[in-house]
Amino acid sequence: DNWKYIAKKNPSKKQIGDIKFSPDGSLLGVASHDCKIYIFSFPKLDQKAILKSSTAFVTHFDWSIDS
């Protein structure tokens, strides 16, 4: 057991569709059914950005190779 609880974040009250780390490991993206992707620094988990889609749930996203 090497798991350690480091923080709790609730960026959205809607269902989470996807969670991914950026390729360089410095960011964490959380896609939600509130039509937004929340971007956090890692490991501090400071919110860096909120990306909004038009009207569709965000169920999947990918990072570019350069994060």
PDB file of N, CA, C and O in Angstrom:
ATOM      1  N   ASP A   1       0.816  -1.192   0.000  1.00  0.00           N
ATOM      2  CA  ASP A   1       0.000   0.000   0.000  1.00  0.00           C
ATOM      3  C   ASP A   1       0.862   1.259   0.000  1.00  0.00           C
ATOM      4  O   ASP A   1       1.352   1.692   1.037  1.00  0.00           O
ATOM      5  N   ASN A   2       1.007   1.858  -1.158  1.00  0.00           N
ATOM      6  CA  ASN A   2       1.782   3.086  -1.284  1.00  0.00           C
ATOM      7  C   ASN A   2       0.901   4.288  -1.583  1.00  0.00           C
ATOM      8  O   ASN A   2       1.398   5.331  -1.957  1.00  0.00           O
ATOM      9  N   TRP A   3      -0.407   4.145  -1.458  1.00  0.00           N
ATOM     10  CA  TRP A   3      -1.321   5.241  -1.749  1.00  0.00           C
ATOM     11  C   TRP A   3      -1.364   6.211  -0.580  1.00  0.00           C
ATOM     12  O   TRP A   3      -1.361   5.822   0.577  1.00  0.00           O
ATOM     13  N   LYS A   4      -1.416   7.484  -0.902  1.00  0.00           N
ATOM     14  CA  LYS A   4      -1.467   8.511   0.121  1.00  0.00           C
ATOM     15  C   LYS A   4      -2.505   9.544  -0.286  1.00  0.00           C
ATOM     16  O   LYS A   4      -2.485  10.048  -1.408  1.00  0.00           O
ATOM     17  N   TYR A   5      -3.436   9.860   0.588  1.00  0.00           N
ATOM     18  CA  TYR A   5      -4.461  10.875   0.349  1.00  0.00           C
ATOM     19  C   TYR A   5      -3.822  12.247   0.487  1.00  0.00           C
ATOM     20  O   TYR A   5      -3.281  12.584   1.528  1.00  0.00           O
ATOM     21  N   ILE A   6      -3.840  13.034  -0.617  1.00  0.00           N
ATOM     22  CA  ILE A   6      -3.173  14.327  -0.552  1.00  0.00           C
ATOM     23  C   ILE A   6      -4.125  15.511  -0.580  1.00  0.00           C
ATOM     24  O   ILE A   6      -3.807  16.578  -0.078  1.00  0.00           O
ATOM     25  N   ALA A   7      -5.285  15.353  -1.201  1.00  0.00           N
ATOM     26  CA  ALA A   7      -6.205  16.490  -1.291  1.00  0.00           C
ATOM     27  C   ALA A   7      -7.559  16.036  -1.813  1.00  0.00           C
ATOM     28  O   ALA A   7      -7.667  14.987  -2.428  1.00  0.00           O
ATOM     29  N   LYS A   8      -8.547  16.874  -1.578  1.00  0.00           N
ATOM     30  CA  LYS A   8      -9.878  16.637  -2.121  1.00  0.00           C
ATOM     31  C   LYS A   8     -10.295  17.899  -2.866  1.00  0.00           C
ATOM     32  O   LYS A   8     -10.228  18.993  -2.313  1.00  0.00           O
ATOM     33  N   LYS A   9     -10.674  17.729  -4.119  1.00  0.00           N
ATOM     34  CA  LYS A   9     -11.146  18.846  -4.943  1.00  0.00           C
ATOM     35  C   LYS A   9     -12.497  18.482  -5.518  1.00  0.00           C
ATOM     36  O   LYS A   9     -12.710  17.370  -5.973  1.00  0.00           O
ATOM     37  N   ASN A  10     -13.417  19.419  -5.472  1.00  0.00           N
ATOM     38  CA  ASN A  10     -14.737  19.248  -6.075  1.00  0.00           C
ATOM     39  C   ASN A  10     -14.970  20.391  -7.052  1.00  0.00           C
ATOM     40  O   ASN A  10     -15.696  21.328  -6.757  1.00  0.00           O
ATOM     41  N   PRO A  11     -14.338  20.333  -8.239  1.00  0.00           N
ATOM     42  CA  PRO A  11     -14.475  21.455  -9.153  1.00  0.00           C
ATOM     43  C   PRO A  11     -15.882  21.600  -9.720  1.00  0.00           C
ATOM     44  O   PRO A  11     -16.284  22.682 -10.122  1.00  0.00           O
ATOM     45  N   SER A  12     -16.625  20.512  -9.750  1.00  0.00           N
ATOM     46  CA  SER A  12     -17.958  20.538 -10.358  1.00  0.00           C
ATOM     47  C   SER A  12     -18.946  19.758  -9.508  1.00  0.00           C
ATOM     48  O   SER A  12     -18.591  18.797  -8.849  1.00  0.00           O
ATOM     49  N   LYS A  13     -20.180  20.172  -9.553  1.00  0.00           N
ATOM     50  CA  LYS A  13     -21.234  19.422  -8.868  1.00  0.00           C
ATOM     51  C   LYS A  13     -21.823  18.346  -9.780  1.00  0.00           C
ATOM     52  O   LYS A  13     -22.619  17.527  -9.356  1.00  0.00           O
ATOM     53  N   LYS A  14     -21.411  18.347 -11.046  1.00  0.00           N
ATOM     54  CA  LYS A  14     -21.880  17.367 -12.035  1.00  0.00           C
ATOM     55  C   LYS A  14     -20.926  16.181 -12.094  1.00  0.00           C
ATOM     56  O   LYS A  14     -19.835  16.189 -11.531  1.00  0.00           O
ATOM     57  N   GLN A  15     -21.341  15.166 -12.832  1.00  0.00           N
ATOM     58  CA  GLN A  15     -20.555  13.950 -13.002  1.00  0.00           C
ATOM     59  C   GLN A  15     -19.219  14.252 -13.683  1.00  0.00           C
ATOM     60  O   GLN A  15     -19.147  15.051 -14.610  1.00  0.00           O
ATOM     61  N   ILE A  16     -18.157  13.588 -13.227  1.00  0.00           N
ATOM     62  CA  ILE A  16     -16.834  13.711 -13.841  1.00  0.00           C
ATOM     63  C   ILE A  16     -16.746  12.700 -14.975  1.00  0.00           C
ATOM     64  O   ILE A  16     -17.058  11.520 -14.807  1.00  0.00           O
ATOM     65  N   GLY A  17     -16.313  13.177 -16.165  1.00  0.00           N
ATOM     66  CA  GLY A  17     -16.240  12.312 -17.337  1.00  0.00           C
ATOM     67  C   GLY A  17     -14.855  11.755 -17.601  1.00  0.00           C
ATOM     68  O   GLY A  17     -14.712  10.679 -18.161  1.00  0.00           O
ATOM     69  N   ASP A  18     -13.810  12.474 -17.203  1.00  0.00           N
ATOM     70  CA  ASP A  18     -12.446  12.046 -17.498  1.00  0.00           C
ATOM     71  C   ASP A  18     -11.482  12.809 -16.594  1.00  0.00           C
ATOM     72  O   ASP A  18     -11.745  13.953 -16.224  1.00  0.00           O
ATOM     73  N   ILE A  19     -10.397  12.162 -16.242  1.00  0.00           N
ATOM     74  CA  ILE A  19      -9.322  12.790 -15.468  1.00  0.00           C
ATOM     75  C   ILE A  19      -8.011  12.343 -16.097  1.00  0.00           C
ATOM     76  O   ILE A  19      -7.805  11.140 -16.309  1.00  0.00           O
ATOM     77  N   LYS A  20      -7.133  13.316 -16.406  1.00  0.00           N
ATOM     78  CA  LYS A  20      -5.849  12.961 -17.012  1.00  0.00           C
ATOM     79  C   LYS A  20      -4.746  13.910 -16.556  1.00  0.00           C
ATOM     80  O   LYS A  20      -4.968  15.098 -16.411  1.00  0.00           O
ATOM     81  N   PHE A  21      -3.543  13.334 -16.401  1.00  0.00           N
ATOM     82  CA  PHE A  21      -2.349  14.123 -16.182  1.00  0.00           C
ATOM     83  C   PHE A  21      -1.793  14.555 -17.533  1.00  0.00           C
ATOM     84  O   PHE A  21      -1.889  13.816 -18.516  1.00  0.00           O
ATOM     85  N   SER A  22      -1.179  15.741 -17.563  1.00  0.00           N
ATOM     86  CA  SER A  22      -0.498  16.194 -18.771  1.00  0.00           C
ATOM     87  C   SER A  22       0.730  15.316 -18.985  1.00  0.00           C
ATOM     88  O   SER A  22       1.242  14.697 -18.040  1.00  0.00           O
ATOM     89  N   PRO A  23       1.246  15.240 -20.236  1.00  0.00           N
ATOM     90  CA  PRO A  23       2.412  14.391 -20.498  1.00  0.00           C
ATOM     91  C   PRO A  23       3.627  14.715 -19.635  1.00  0.00           C
ATOM     92  O   PRO A  23       4.384  13.817 -19.271  1.00  0.00           O
ATOM     93  N   ASP A  24       3.822  15.966 -19.284  1.00  0.00           N
ATOM     94  CA  ASP A  24       4.985  16.309 -18.442  1.00  0.00           C
ATOM     95  C   ASP A  24       4.701  16.170 -16.950  1.00  0.00           C
ATOM     96  O   ASP A  24       5.568  16.383 -16.112  1.00  0.00           O
ATOM     97  N   GLY A  25       3.456  15.813 -16.592  1.00  0.00           N
ATOM     98  CA  GLY A  25       3.107  15.571 -15.190  1.00  0.00           C
ATOM     99  C   GLY A  25       2.872  16.810 -14.357  1.00  0.00           C
ATOM    100  O   GLY A  25       2.641  16.705 -13.160  1.00  0.00           O
ATOM    101  N   SER A  26       2.893  17.988 -14.967  1.00  0.00           N
ATOM    102  CA  SER A  26       2.771  19.230 -14.194  1.00  0.00           C
ATOM    103  C   SER A  26       1.330  19.716 -14.042  1.00  0.00           C
ATOM    104  O   SER A  26       1.065  20.609 -13.246  1.00  0.00           O
ATOM    105  N   LEU A  27       0.397  19.132 -14.805  1.00  0.00           N
ATOM    106  CA  LEU A  27      -1.003  19.562 -14.773  1.00  0.00           C
ATOM    107  C   LEU A  27      -1.929  18.365 -14.660  1.00  0.00           C
ATOM    108  O   LEU A  27      -1.605  17.258 -15.100  1.00  0.00           O
ATOM    109  N   LEU A  28      -3.085  18.613 -14.080  1.00  0.00           N
ATOM    110  CA  LEU A  28      -4.137  17.607 -13.982  1.00  0.00           C
ATOM    111  C   LEU A  28      -5.401  18.213 -14.567  1.00  0.00           C
ATOM    112  O   LEU A  28      -5.816  19.308 -14.170  1.00  0.00           O
ATOM    113  N   GLY A  29      -6.008  17.526 -15.520  1.00  0.00           N
ATOM    114  CA  GLY A  29      -7.254  17.989 -16.124  1.00  0.00           C
ATOM    115  C   GLY A  29      -8.420  17.142 -15.661  1.00  0.00           C
ATOM    116  O   GLY A  29      -8.303  15.914 -15.560  1.00  0.00           O
ATOM    117  N   VAL A  30      -9.539  17.790 -15.358  1.00  0.00           N
ATOM    118  CA  VAL A  30     -10.749  17.104 -14.909  1.00  0.00           C
ATOM    119  C   VAL A  30     -11.902  17.546 -15.805  1.00  0.00           C
ATOM    120  O   VAL A  30     -12.277  18.719 -15.799  1.00  0.00           O
ATOM    121  N   ALA A  31     -12.435  16.627 -16.589  1.00  0.00           N
ATOM    122  CA  ALA A  31     -13.548  16.919 -17.496  1.00  0.00           C
ATOM    123  C   ALA A  31     -14.862  16.598 -16.796  1.00  0.00           C
ATOM    124  O   ALA A  31     -14.980  15.585 -16.108  1.00  0.00           O
ATOM    125  N   SER A  32     -15.861  17.465 -16.992  1.00  0.00           N
ATOM    126  CA  SER A  32     -17.107  17.335 -16.251  1.00  0.00           C
ATOM    127  C   SER A  32     -18.330  17.416 -17.170  1.00  0.00           C
ATOM    128  O   SER A  32     -18.264  17.953 -18.269  1.00  0.00           O
ATOM    129  N   HIS A  33     -19.429  16.907 -16.666  1.00  0.00           N
ATOM    130  CA  HIS A  33     -20.702  16.996 -17.380  1.00  0.00           C
ATOM    131  C   HIS A  33     -21.338  18.373 -17.218  1.00  0.00           C
ATOM    132  O   HIS A  33     -22.476  18.573 -17.625  1.00  0.00           O
ATOM    133  N   ASP A  34     -20.613  19.331 -16.652  1.00  0.00           N
ATOM    134  CA  ASP A  34     -21.092  20.712 -16.639  1.00  0.00           C
ATOM    135  C   ASP A  34     -20.522  21.482 -17.835  1.00  0.00           C
ATOM    136  O   ASP A  34     -20.547  22.698 -17.876  1.00  0.00           O
ATOM    137  N   CYS A  35     -20.000  20.728 -18.825  1.00  0.00           N
ATOM    138  CA  CYS A  35     -19.461  21.273 -20.088  1.00  0.00           C
ATOM    139  C   CYS A  35     -18.141  22.020 -19.896  1.00  0.00           C
ATOM    140  O   CYS A  35     -17.821  22.918 -20.665  1.00  0.00           O
ATOM    141  N   LYS A  36     -17.372  21.647 -18.881  1.00  0.00           N
ATOM    142  CA  LYS A  36     -16.110  22.331 -18.605  1.00  0.00           C
ATOM    143  C   LYS A  36     -14.984  21.331 -18.347  1.00  0.00           C
ATOM    144  O   LYS A  36     -15.228  20.200 -17.938  1.00  0.00           O
ATOM    145  N   ILE A  37     -13.746  21.790 -18.590  1.00  0.00           N
ATOM    146  CA  ILE A  37     -12.549  21.061 -18.175  1.00  0.00           C
ATOM    147  C   ILE A  37     -11.804  21.964 -17.205  1.00  0.00           C
ATOM    148  O   ILE A  37     -11.532  23.132 -17.506  1.00  0.00           O
ATOM    149  N   TYR A  38     -11.517  21.451 -16.038  1.00  0.00           N
ATOM    150  CA  TYR A  38     -10.814  22.189 -14.997  1.00  0.00           C
ATOM    151  C   TYR A  38      -9.347  21.777 -15.030  1.00  0.00           C
ATOM    152  O   TYR A  38      -9.040  20.572 -15.024  1.00  0.00           O
ATOM    153  N   ILE A  39      -8.448  22.745 -15.061  1.00  0.00           N
ATOM    154  CA  ILE A  39      -7.018  22.470 -15.109  1.00  0.00           C
ATOM    155  C   ILE A  39      -6.383  22.898 -13.786  1.00  0.00           C
ATOM    156  O   ILE A  39      -6.567  24.031 -13.338  1.00  0.00           O
ATOM    157  N   PHE A  40      -5.646  21.974 -13.181  1.00  0.00           N
ATOM    158  CA  PHE A  40      -4.976  22.215 -11.908  1.00  0.00           C
ATOM    159  C   PHE A  40      -3.476  21.977 -12.054  1.00  0.00           C
ATOM    160  O   PHE A  40      -3.054  21.107 -12.829  1.00  0.00           O
ATOM    161  N   SER A  41      -2.677  22.726 -11.297  1.00  0.00           N
ATOM    162  CA  SER A  41      -1.256  22.424 -11.214  1.00  0.00           C
ATOM    163  C   SER A  41      -1.111  21.120 -10.422  1.00  0.00           C
ATOM    164  O   SER A  41      -2.002  20.748  -9.663  1.00  0.00           O
ATOM    165  N   PHE A  42       0.000  20.429 -10.613  1.00  0.00           N
ATOM    166  CA  PHE A  42       0.238  19.217  -9.839  1.00  0.00           C
ATOM    167  C   PHE A  42       1.674  19.234  -9.359  1.00  0.00           C
ATOM    168  O   PHE A  42       2.572  19.543 -10.134  1.00  0.00           O
ATOM    169  N   PRO A  43       1.916  18.990  -8.090  1.00  0.00           N
ATOM    170  CA  PRO A  43       1.035  18.378  -7.106  1.00  0.00           C
ATOM    171  C   PRO A  43       0.270  19.348  -6.198  1.00  0.00           C
ATOM    172  O   PRO A  43      -0.506  18.909  -5.359  1.00  0.00           O
ATOM    173  N   LYS A  44       0.437  20.656  -6.347  1.00  0.00           N
ATOM    174  CA  LYS A  44      -0.215  21.597  -5.425  1.00  0.00           C
ATOM    175  C   LYS A  44      -1.734  21.671  -5.601  1.00  0.00           C
ATOM    176  O   LYS A  44      -2.444  22.044  -4.686  1.00  0.00           O
ATOM    177  N   LEU A  45      -2.229  21.337  -6.789  1.00  0.00           N
ATOM    178  CA  LEU A  45      -3.653  21.373  -7.122  1.00  0.00           C
ATOM    179  C   LEU A  45      -4.259  22.772  -7.067  1.00  0.00           C
ATOM    180  O   LEU A  45      -5.421  22.946  -6.727  1.00  0.00           O
ATOM    181  N   ASP A  46      -3.456  23.777  -7.416  1.00  0.00           N
ATOM    182  CA  ASP A  46      -3.989  25.130  -7.596  1.00  0.00           C
ATOM    183  C   ASP A  46      -4.722  25.176  -8.928  1.00  0.00           C
ATOM    184  O   ASP A  46      -4.209  24.668  -9.931  1.00  0.00           O
ATOM    185  N   GLN A  47      -5.905  25.767  -8.951  1.00  0.00           N
ATOM    186  CA  GLN A  47      -6.653  25.859 -10.204  1.00  0.00           C
ATOM    187  C   GLN A  47      -5.969  26.844 -11.143  1.00  0.00           C
ATOM    188  O   GLN A  47      -5.691  27.981 -10.777  1.00  0.00           O
ATOM    189  N   LYS A  48      -5.682  26.407 -12.377  1.00  0.00           N
ATOM    190  CA  LYS A  48      -4.993  27.232 -13.368  1.00  0.00           C
ATOM    191  C   LYS A  48      -5.935  27.769 -14.430  1.00  0.00           C
ATOM    192  O   LYS A  48      -5.724  28.850 -14.960  1.00  0.00           O
ATOM    193  N   ALA A  49      -6.981  26.994 -14.790  1.00  0.00           N
ATOM    194  CA  ALA A  49      -7.881  27.420 -15.866  1.00  0.00           C
ATOM    195  C   ALA A  49      -9.167  26.618 -15.814  1.00  0.00           C
ATOM    196  O   ALA A  49      -9.226  25.535 -15.229  1.00  0.00           O
ATOM    197  N   ILE A  50     -10.196  27.189 -16.432  1.00  0.00           N
ATOM    198  CA  ILE A  50     -11.451  26.478 -16.681  1.00  0.00           C
ATOM    199  C   ILE A  50     -11.750  26.650 -18.162  1.00  0.00           C
ATOM    200  O   ILE A  50     -11.837  27.768 -18.665  1.00  0.00           O
ATOM    201  N   LEU A  51     -11.863  25.538 -18.868  1.00  0.00           N
ATOM    202  CA  LEU A  51     -12.169  25.547 -20.294  1.00  0.00           C
ATOM    203  C   LEU A  51     -13.623  25.144 -20.470  1.00  0.00           C
ATOM    204  O   LEU A  51     -14.062  24.141 -19.920  1.00  0.00           O
ATOM    205  N   LYS A  52     -14.391  25.924 -21.236  1.00  0.00           N
ATOM    206  CA  LYS A  52     -15.818  25.654 -21.408  1.00  0.00           C
ATOM    207  C   LYS A  52     -16.108  25.220 -22.829  1.00  0.00           C
ATOM    208  O   LYS A  52     -15.681  25.860 -23.780  1.00  0.00           O
ATOM    209  N   SER A  53     -16.835  24.115 -22.978  1.00  0.00           N
ATOM    210  CA  SER A  53     -17.296  23.680 -24.298  1.00  0.00           C
ATOM    211  C   SER A  53     -18.626  24.363 -24.596  1.00  0.00           C
ATOM    212  O   SER A  53     -19.162  25.091 -23.769  1.00  0.00           O
ATOM    213  N   SER A  54     -19.163  24.126 -25.750  1.00  0.00           N
ATOM    214  CA  SER A  54     -20.418  24.796 -26.115  1.00  0.00           C
ATOM    215  C   SER A  54     -21.572  24.318 -25.242  1.00  0.00           C
ATOM    216  O   SER A  54     -21.883  24.934 -24.229  1.00  0.00           O
ATOM    217  N   THR A  55     -22.181  23.218 -25.595  1.00  0.00           N
ATOM    218  CA  THR A  55     -23.323  22.734 -24.817  1.00  0.00           C
ATOM    219  C   THR A  55     -23.232  21.243 -24.520  1.00  0.00           C
ATOM    220  O   THR A  55     -24.149  20.694 -23.925  1.00  0.00           O
ATOM    221  N   ALA A  56     -22.141  20.616 -24.924  1.00  0.00           N
ATOM    222  CA  ALA A  56     -22.028  19.161 -24.766  1.00  0.00           C
ATOM    223  C   ALA A  56     -21.278  18.797 -23.489  1.00  0.00           C
ATOM    224  O   ALA A  56     -20.355  19.495 -23.078  1.00  0.00           O
ATOM    225  N   PHE A  57     -21.686  17.674 -22.896  1.00  0.00           N
ATOM    226  CA  PHE A  57     -20.940  17.133 -21.765  1.00  0.00           C
ATOM    227  C   PHE A  57     -19.525  16.831 -22.233  1.00  0.00           C
ATOM    228  O   PHE A  57     -19.319  16.393 -23.357  1.00  0.00           O
ATOM    229  N   VAL A  58     -18.537  17.028 -21.365  1.00  0.00           N
ATOM    230  CA  VAL A  58     -17.167  16.640 -21.694  1.00  0.00           C
ATOM    231  C   VAL A  58     -16.932  15.267 -21.083  1.00  0.00           C
ATOM    232  O   VAL A  58     -16.904  15.118 -19.867  1.00  0.00           O
ATOM    233  N   THR A  59     -16.828  14.269 -21.938  1.00  0.00           N
ATOM    234  CA  THR A  59     -16.654  12.893 -21.468  1.00  0.00           C
ATOM    235  C   THR A  59     -15.249  12.376 -21.713  1.00  0.00           C
ATOM    236  O   THR A  59     -14.872  11.340 -21.182  1.00  0.00           O
ATOM    237  N   HIS A  60     -14.467  13.107 -22.527  1.00  0.00           N
ATOM    238  CA  HIS A  60     -13.123  12.666 -22.873  1.00  0.00           C
ATOM    239  C   HIS A  60     -12.321  13.863 -23.375  1.00  0.00           C
ATOM    240  O   HIS A  60     -12.873  14.741 -24.037  1.00  0.00           O
ATOM    241  N   PHE A  61     -11.051  13.902 -23.055  1.00  0.00           N
ATOM    242  CA  PHE A  61     -10.158  14.908 -23.620  1.00  0.00           C
ATOM    243  C   PHE A  61      -8.752  14.338 -23.682  1.00  0.00           C
ATOM    244  O   PHE A  61      -8.442  13.357 -23.017  1.00  0.00           O
ATOM    245  N   ASP A  62      -7.905  14.928 -24.514  1.00  0.00           N
ATOM    246  CA  ASP A  62      -6.517  14.533 -24.639  1.00  0.00           C
ATOM    247  C   ASP A  62      -5.626  15.769 -24.522  1.00  0.00           C
ATOM    248  O   ASP A  62      -6.020  16.859 -24.912  1.00  0.00           O
ATOM    249  N   TRP A  63      -4.447  15.550 -24.010  1.00  0.00           N
ATOM    250  CA  TRP A  63      -3.436  16.611 -23.929  1.00  0.00           C
ATOM    251  C   TRP A  63      -2.612  16.590 -25.197  1.00  0.00           C
ATOM    252  O   TRP A  63      -2.398  15.540 -25.802  1.00  0.00           O
ATOM    253  N   SER A  64      -2.065  17.731 -25.588  1.00  0.00           N
ATOM    254  CA  SER A  64      -1.078  17.762 -26.668  1.00  0.00           C
ATOM    255  C   SER A  64       0.233  17.209 -26.113  1.00  0.00           C
ATOM    256  O   SER A  64       0.444  17.167 -24.891  1.00  0.00           O
ATOM    257  N   ILE A  65       1.118  16.801 -26.978  1.00  0.00           N
ATOM    258  CA  ILE A  65       2.379  16.188 -26.568  1.00  0.00           C
ATOM    259  C   ILE A  65       3.232  17.109 -25.705  1.00  0.00           C
ATOM    260  O   ILE A  65       3.964  16.670 -24.835  1.00  0.00           O
ATOM    261  N   ASP A  66       3.082  18.436 -25.893  1.00  0.00           N
ATOM    262  CA  ASP A  66       3.875  19.397 -25.111  1.00  0.00           C
ATOM    263  C   ASP A  66       3.130  19.928 -23.877  1.00  0.00           C
ATOM    264  O   ASP A  66       3.533  20.914 -23.287  1.00  0.00           O
ATOM    265  N   SER A  67       2.046  19.244 -23.521  1.00  0.00           N
ATOM    266  CA  SER A  67       1.239  19.571 -22.344  1.00  0.00           C
ATOM    267  C   SER A  67       0.540  20.898 -22.490  1.00  0.00           C
ATOM    268  O   SER A  67       0.131  21.501 -21.537  1.00  0.00           O
TER     269      SER A  67
END
